[in-house]
Amino acid sequence: TIPPANTTINNELLHATVSDGFDAGIRLNLFDQRVRVSLNRYFSQQVNQPFSGAISGTVFNGIISANAVGDFSGGGVNKRDVAQVPPAFIQDQRDVKANGYELEIVANLTKSLRLSANYAIARVNATNAANLTAAYIDKNLATFRQIVLDAGGLVDGTNVATVNTAIPVNQRSPDVNTAVSAWNTLLAARAGIVAGTVISQNTTSANLFTDYAIQEGRFKGLRLGGGARYRGRAVIGNRGADTIVNPANPAQGIDDPAVDAFTIVYSPGYWVATATLGYNWRVSAKTQIRFNLSIDNLLDDAKPRYISTILRPPGGDVMNPARVTTPNNYWYQTPRSYTLAATVPF
């Protein structure tokens, strides 16, 4: 696999890698070939697979670019001689193993009634993910901490950063708030990076569609169809950064021992329904026009579908120092939509 052009956190390009896999399947033609069934099973693995790193470069640079207290210059930087990392997306690597099943059925049940269905299970596990980023953080964490302190931040015994309010507002570094926020984000993200095997994907998908064509009478040529597609739950994060209230200090949060980076957070699965209506209008012996009306998202599903996570206080209580991994960033299905198409074969 040729790696993307983006560099790693060390400003290096990843090497090309090789993957290997195995797949096998069977196909059956049943009931005088009116029903066709295929079943596939596959396995694959890749060492040092490139992927977008677990932490954006803007998080690192939020600390690295922080002016020290007393430095109000617009282009100031840290005074620890730490160079910026690549902005935005950073490439990293992981070892990946995947396996799954795929089942497909196509049936002409009668001359008028057709049915198609498929079902798939996909499982992907990642090991030693983001090892380059993790090593960089571990090597430079003490220096990052000092940069935050230089900028006028405080870091407590549990590595939570806050702004040092003892420094007058007009004397604080213009970057202290950014540096404090970036430090807390960095530590939370680092807690979610582990060398062990973590579930990267464990989902199912299915599609079902059937249509009926009227063969005679006044409505001959009219086709009615309907179906649905299902997308199973999706991995959107883990709970490696969760904290609970420190029993010895109610104002402080400590690591939640009940969960870790192997505790996966999922976005729920969902169904989307579709309906179709078609008609073949024969204008002459040689010419016909095919009309087709499609209605997507028939039930007008409007629920948010989450794609990532963020740490939030339990129950939204900002006075609670504990933090819980919560779904964040989302998208919506396109609202119920109608598409009318006319086709003239020639």
Coordinates of C-alpha atoms in Angstrom, one line a residue:
T1 CA 0.0 0.0 0.0
I2 CA 1.4 3.4 -1.0
P3 CA 1.1 5.7 2.1
P4 CA -0.6 9.1 1.9
A5 CA 1.6 12.2 1.3
N6 CA 1.0 13.5 4.8
T7 CA 4.0 13.2 7.1
T8 CA 4.2 11.6 10.5
I9 CA 4.6 13.7 13.7
N10 CA 8.3 13.4 13.2
N11 CA 8.0 15.0 9.7
E12 CA 8.8 11.7 8.0
L13 CA 7.0 9.8 5.3
L14 CA 5.8 6.3 6.1
H15 CA 7.2 3.4 4.0
A16 CA 5.0 1.5 1.7
T17 CA 3.5 -1.7 3.2
V18 CA 2.3 -5.1 2.0
S19 CA -0.9 -6.7 3.1
D20 CA -2.1 -10.3 2.6
G21 CA -5.5 -11.9 2.7
F22 CA -7.6 -14.9 2.0
D23 CA -11.2 -15.1 0.8
A24 CA -13.4 -18.0 -0.3
G25 CA -17.0 -18.3 -1.3
I26 CA -19.7 -20.5 -2.7
R27 CA -22.4 -19.7 -5.2
L28 CA -25.6 -21.7 -5.6
N29 CA -28.2 -21.6 -8.3
L30 CA -31.5 -23.0 -7.0
F31 CA -35.0 -23.7 -8.2
D32 CA -34.2 -23.8 -11.8
Q33 CA -31.9 -20.8 -11.4
R34 CA -34.7 -18.6 -10.0
V35 CA -32.8 -18.2 -6.8
R36 CA -29.1 -17.4 -6.6
V37 CA -27.2 -17.4 -3.3
S38 CA -23.6 -16.5 -2.7
L39 CA -21.6 -16.7 0.6
N40 CA -18.1 -15.3 1.1
R41 CA -15.7 -15.4 3.9
Y42 CA -12.5 -13.3 4.1
F43 CA -9.5 -12.6 6.2
S44 CA -6.8 -10.0 5.8
Q45 CA -3.9 -8.5 7.7
Q46 CA -1.5 -5.6 7.3
V47 CA 1.5 -4.5 9.4
N48 CA 2.2 -0.8 9.8
Q49 CA -0.9 0.3 7.9
P50 CA -1.0 4.1 7.4
F51 CA -3.9 5.9 9.0
S52 CA -4.8 9.4 10.1
G53 CA -3.3 9.8 13.6
A54 CA -5.3 9.9 16.8
I55 CA -4.5 13.5 17.5
S56 CA -4.5 16.5 15.2
G57 CA -1.4 18.6 14.8
T58 CA -3.3 21.7 15.9
V59 CA -3.5 20.2 19.4
F60 CA 0.3 19.9 19.7
N61 CA 0.9 23.3 18.1
G62 CA -1.6 24.9 20.6
I63 CA 1.1 24.1 23.2
I64 CA 4.2 24.5 21.1
S65 CA 3.2 28.0 19.8
A66 CA 2.4 29.4 23.2
N67 CA 4.1 32.6 24.2
A68 CA 5.7 32.7 27.6
V69 CA 4.4 35.2 30.2
G70 CA 5.7 38.6 29.3
D71 CA 5.9 37.8 25.6
F72 CA 3.1 39.7 23.8
S73 CA 4.6 39.5 20.3
G74 CA 2.3 38.2 17.5
G75 CA 4.7 35.7 16.3
G76 CA 6.1 34.5 19.6
V77 CA 6.8 30.8 20.3
N78 CA 7.7 28.7 23.3
K79 CA 11.1 29.2 24.8
R80 CA 12.0 25.5 25.0
D81 CA 13.1 25.2 21.4
V82 CA 10.4 22.7 20.5
A83 CA 9.5 22.9 16.8
Q84 CA 6.0 22.8 15.5
V85 CA 4.6 19.5 14.2
P86 CA 2.7 19.1 10.9
P87 CA -0.6 21.0 11.1
A88 CA -4.0 19.3 10.9
F89 CA -3.8 15.6 9.9
I90 CA -0.8 13.6 11.1
Q91 CA -0.1 10.2 9.6
D92 CA 0.6 7.2 11.9
Q93 CA 0.6 3.5 11.7
R94 CA -1.0 0.4 13.1
D95 CA -1.2 -3.4 12.6
V96 CA -4.6 -4.5 11.4
K97 CA -6.4 -7.8 11.2
A98 CA -9.9 -8.0 9.5
N99 CA -12.3 -10.7 8.8
G100 CA -16.0 -11.0 7.9
Y101 CA -18.8 -12.7 6.1
E102 CA -20.9 -11.6 3.1
L103 CA -24.2 -13.2 2.1
E104 CA -26.2 -12.2 -1.0
I105 CA -29.5 -13.6 -2.3
V106 CA -31.2 -12.7 -5.6
A107 CA -34.6 -14.3 -6.3
N108 CA -37.2 -14.2 -9.0
L109 CA -39.9 -15.6 -6.9
T110 CA -42.5 -15.3 -9.6
K111 CA -42.6 -13.7 -13.0
S112 CA -43.8 -10.5 -11.3
L113 CA -42.1 -10.6 -7.9
R114 CA -38.3 -10.0 -7.4
L115 CA -36.3 -10.0 -4.2
S116 CA -32.7 -9.0 -3.5
A117 CA -31.0 -9.1 -0.1
N118 CA -27.5 -9.0 1.3
Y119 CA -26.0 -9.2 4.8
A120 CA -22.5 -8.5 5.9
I121 CA -20.5 -8.8 9.1
A122 CA -17.2 -6.9 9.3
R123 CA -14.7 -7.1 12.2
V124 CA -11.4 -5.1 12.3
N125 CA -8.9 -5.1 15.2
A126 CA -6.0 -2.7 15.4
T127 CA -2.9 -3.4 17.4
N128 CA -0.1 -1.0 18.4
A129 CA -2.1 1.9 16.8
A130 CA -0.6 5.4 16.8
N131 CA 2.7 4.2 18.2
L132 CA 4.7 7.0 16.6
T133 CA 2.5 9.7 18.1
A134 CA 2.5 7.9 21.5
A135 CA 6.3 7.8 21.5
Y136 CA 6.5 11.4 20.6
I137 CA 4.2 12.5 23.4
D138 CA 6.0 10.4 26.0
K139 CA 9.3 11.8 24.9
N140 CA 8.2 15.4 25.0
L141 CA 5.5 15.5 27.7
A142 CA 7.7 17.0 30.4
T143 CA 8.7 19.8 28.0
F144 CA 5.1 20.4 27.0
R145 CA 4.2 20.7 30.6
Q146 CA 7.0 23.3 31.1
I147 CA 5.7 25.3 28.1
V148 CA 2.2 25.4 29.7
L149 CA 3.7 26.6 32.9
D150 CA 5.8 29.2 31.0
A151 CA 2.6 30.5 29.4
G152 CA 1.0 31.0 32.8
G153 CA -0.8 27.7 33.3
L154 CA -0.9 25.3 36.2
V155 CA -0.8 21.5 36.0
D156 CA -2.0 19.6 39.1
G157 CA -1.0 16.2 40.4
T158 CA -3.5 14.5 38.1
N159 CA -2.2 16.3 35.0
V160 CA -5.2 18.6 34.6
A161 CA -4.2 22.1 33.5
T162 CA -5.8 25.4 34.5
V163 CA -5.0 29.1 34.0
N164 CA -3.0 30.6 36.8
T165 CA -5.4 33.3 38.0
A166 CA -2.7 34.7 40.3
I167 CA -1.2 36.3 37.2
P168 CA -3.1 39.5 36.3
V169 CA -5.1 39.3 33.1
N170 CA -3.2 42.1 31.4
Q171 CA 0.1 40.3 32.1
R172 CA -0.9 36.8 31.0
S173 CA 0.4 35.2 27.8
P174 CA -2.1 35.7 25.0
D175 CA -1.8 32.0 24.4
V176 CA -2.4 30.6 27.9
N177 CA -6.0 29.6 27.3
T178 CA -5.2 27.8 24.1
A179 CA -2.2 26.0 25.7
V180 CA -4.2 24.9 28.7
S181 CA -7.0 23.5 26.6
A182 CA -4.5 21.8 24.2
W183 CA -2.7 20.2 27.2
N184 CA -6.0 18.7 28.5
T185 CA -7.0 17.5 25.1
L186 CA -3.6 16.0 24.6
L187 CA -3.6 14.1 27.8
A188 CA -7.1 12.8 27.2
A189 CA -6.2 11.6 23.8
R190 CA -3.0 9.9 25.0
A191 CA -5.0 7.9 27.5
G192 CA -6.9 6.4 24.6
I193 CA -3.7 5.1 22.8
V194 CA -2.7 1.7 23.9
A195 CA -0.3 -0.9 22.5
G196 CA -2.8 -3.8 22.8
T197 CA -5.5 -4.9 20.4
V198 CA -8.5 -2.6 20.2
I199 CA -11.7 -3.1 18.2
S200 CA -11.6 -0.7 15.3
Q201 CA -14.8 -1.9 13.6
N202 CA -17.4 -4.5 14.6
T203 CA -20.5 -3.9 12.6
T204 CA -23.2 -5.4 10.4
S205 CA -25.0 -4.1 7.4
A206 CA -27.9 -5.3 5.4
N207 CA -30.0 -4.4 2.4
L208 CA -33.4 -5.7 1.4
F209 CA -35.4 -4.7 -1.6
T210 CA -38.4 -6.2 -3.5
D211 CA -40.5 -5.0 -6.3
Y212 CA -43.7 -6.3 -8.1
A213 CA -44.5 -5.7 -11.7
I214 CA -48.1 -5.9 -12.9
Q215 CA -48.2 -8.1 -15.9
E216 CA -51.7 -7.6 -17.3
G217 CA -54.7 -5.4 -17.2
R218 CA -55.2 -1.7 -17.2
F219 CA -52.0 -1.1 -15.1
K220 CA -49.7 -3.5 -17.0
G221 CA -46.1 -2.2 -16.8
L222 CA -46.5 -0.6 -13.4
R223 CA -43.8 -1.5 -10.9
L224 CA -44.1 -1.1 -7.1
G225 CA -41.0 -1.5 -5.0
G226 CA -39.8 -1.0 -1.5
G227 CA -36.9 -1.9 0.8
A228 CA -34.6 -0.8 3.5
R229 CA -30.9 -0.6 4.3
Y230 CA -29.4 -1.2 7.7
R231 CA -26.1 0.0 9.1
G232 CA -25.1 -1.6 12.4
R233 CA -23.4 0.2 15.3
A234 CA -20.1 1.9 14.6
V235 CA -17.0 2.4 16.7
I236 CA -16.6 6.1 17.5
G237 CA -14.2 6.1 20.4
N238 CA -13.1 4.5 23.7
R239 CA -13.3 5.5 27.4
G240 CA -9.6 5.5 28.2
A241 CA -9.7 9.1 29.4
D242 CA -12.8 8.8 31.7
T243 CA -12.3 10.1 35.2
I244 CA -14.3 9.9 38.5
V245 CA -14.3 12.2 41.5
N246 CA -11.3 11.7 43.7
P247 CA -12.6 10.3 47.1
A248 CA -9.7 12.1 48.8
N249 CA -10.4 15.4 47.1
P250 CA -13.9 16.1 45.8
A251 CA -12.6 19.0 43.7
Q252 CA -10.3 16.6 41.7
G253 CA -10.9 14.0 39.0
I254 CA -8.9 10.8 38.8
D255 CA -8.8 7.9 36.4
D256 CA -11.9 5.8 36.3
P257 CA -10.7 2.2 37.0
A258 CA -13.9 0.7 35.8
V259 CA -13.2 1.6 32.1
D260 CA -10.2 2.0 29.9
A261 CA -9.1 2.3 26.2
F262 CA -10.5 -1.2 25.6
T263 CA -14.0 0.0 26.6
I264 CA -15.5 0.9 23.2
V265 CA -18.0 3.6 22.6
Y266 CA -20.5 2.8 19.8
S267 CA -22.9 4.9 17.7
P268 CA -26.2 2.9 17.4
G269 CA -27.3 1.2 14.2
Y270 CA -30.1 2.5 12.1
W271 CA -32.6 1.7 9.3
V272 CA -33.5 3.8 6.3
A273 CA -36.5 2.9 4.1
T274 CA -37.0 3.4 0.4
A275 CA -40.0 3.2 -1.9
T276 CA -40.1 3.1 -5.7
L277 CA -42.8 3.4 -8.4
G278 CA -42.1 2.8 -12.0
Y279 CA -44.0 2.6 -15.3
N280 CA -43.1 1.7 -18.9
W281 CA -45.1 3.8 -21.3
R282 CA -45.0 2.4 -24.8
V283 CA -45.4 5.3 -27.2
S284 CA -45.1 3.2 -30.3
A285 CA -44.1 -0.3 -31.4
K286 CA -40.4 0.9 -31.3
T287 CA -40.4 3.5 -28.6
Q288 CA -41.1 3.5 -24.9
I289 CA -40.5 5.9 -22.0
R290 CA -39.5 4.5 -18.6
F291 CA -40.6 6.6 -15.7
N292 CA -39.3 5.9 -12.2
L293 CA -40.1 7.7 -8.9
S294 CA -37.8 7.0 -5.9
I295 CA -38.6 8.1 -2.4
D296 CA -35.5 7.9 -0.2
N297 CA -35.6 8.1 3.6
L298 CA -39.3 7.2 3.4
L299 CA -39.9 7.4 7.1
D300 CA -38.0 10.8 7.3
D301 CA -35.5 9.6 9.9
A302 CA -34.1 12.8 11.5
K303 CA -32.0 11.4 14.4
P304 CA -28.3 12.5 14.7
R305 CA -25.7 9.9 13.8
Y306 CA -22.6 10.5 15.9
I307 CA -19.1 10.0 14.5
S308 CA -16.7 10.8 17.3
T309 CA -16.5 11.5 21.1
I310 CA -15.6 14.2 23.6
L311 CA -15.2 14.4 27.3
R312 CA -18.0 16.0 29.2
P313 CA -19.0 16.3 32.9
P314 CA -21.6 13.7 34.0
G315 CA -25.1 15.0 33.6
G316 CA -23.7 18.3 32.3
D317 CA -22.7 19.4 35.8
V318 CA -19.7 21.6 35.1
M319 CA -18.9 21.7 38.8
N320 CA -18.2 18.0 38.8
P321 CA -14.5 17.4 38.1
A322 CA -15.2 13.9 36.6
R323 CA -15.4 13.5 32.9
V324 CA -17.2 10.9 30.8
T325 CA -16.6 10.0 27.1
T326 CA -19.7 11.2 25.3
P327 CA -20.7 11.0 21.6
N328 CA -19.8 14.2 19.7
N329 CA -19.9 15.5 16.1
Y330 CA -22.8 14.1 14.0
W331 CA -24.5 14.1 10.7
Y332 CA -28.1 13.7 9.6
Q333 CA -29.8 11.6 7.0
T334 CA -30.9 13.7 4.0
P335 CA -34.6 14.4 4.7
R336 CA -37.2 12.5 2.8
S337 CA -36.5 13.2 -0.9
Y338 CA -38.2 12.4 -4.2
T339 CA -36.5 11.7 -7.5
L340 CA -38.4 11.4 -10.7
A341 CA -36.5 10.2 -13.8
A342 CA -37.6 9.5 -17.3
T343 CA -35.5 7.3 -19.6
V344 CA -35.9 6.9 -23.4
P345 CA -33.9 3.9 -24.7
F346 CA -32.6 4.2 -28.3

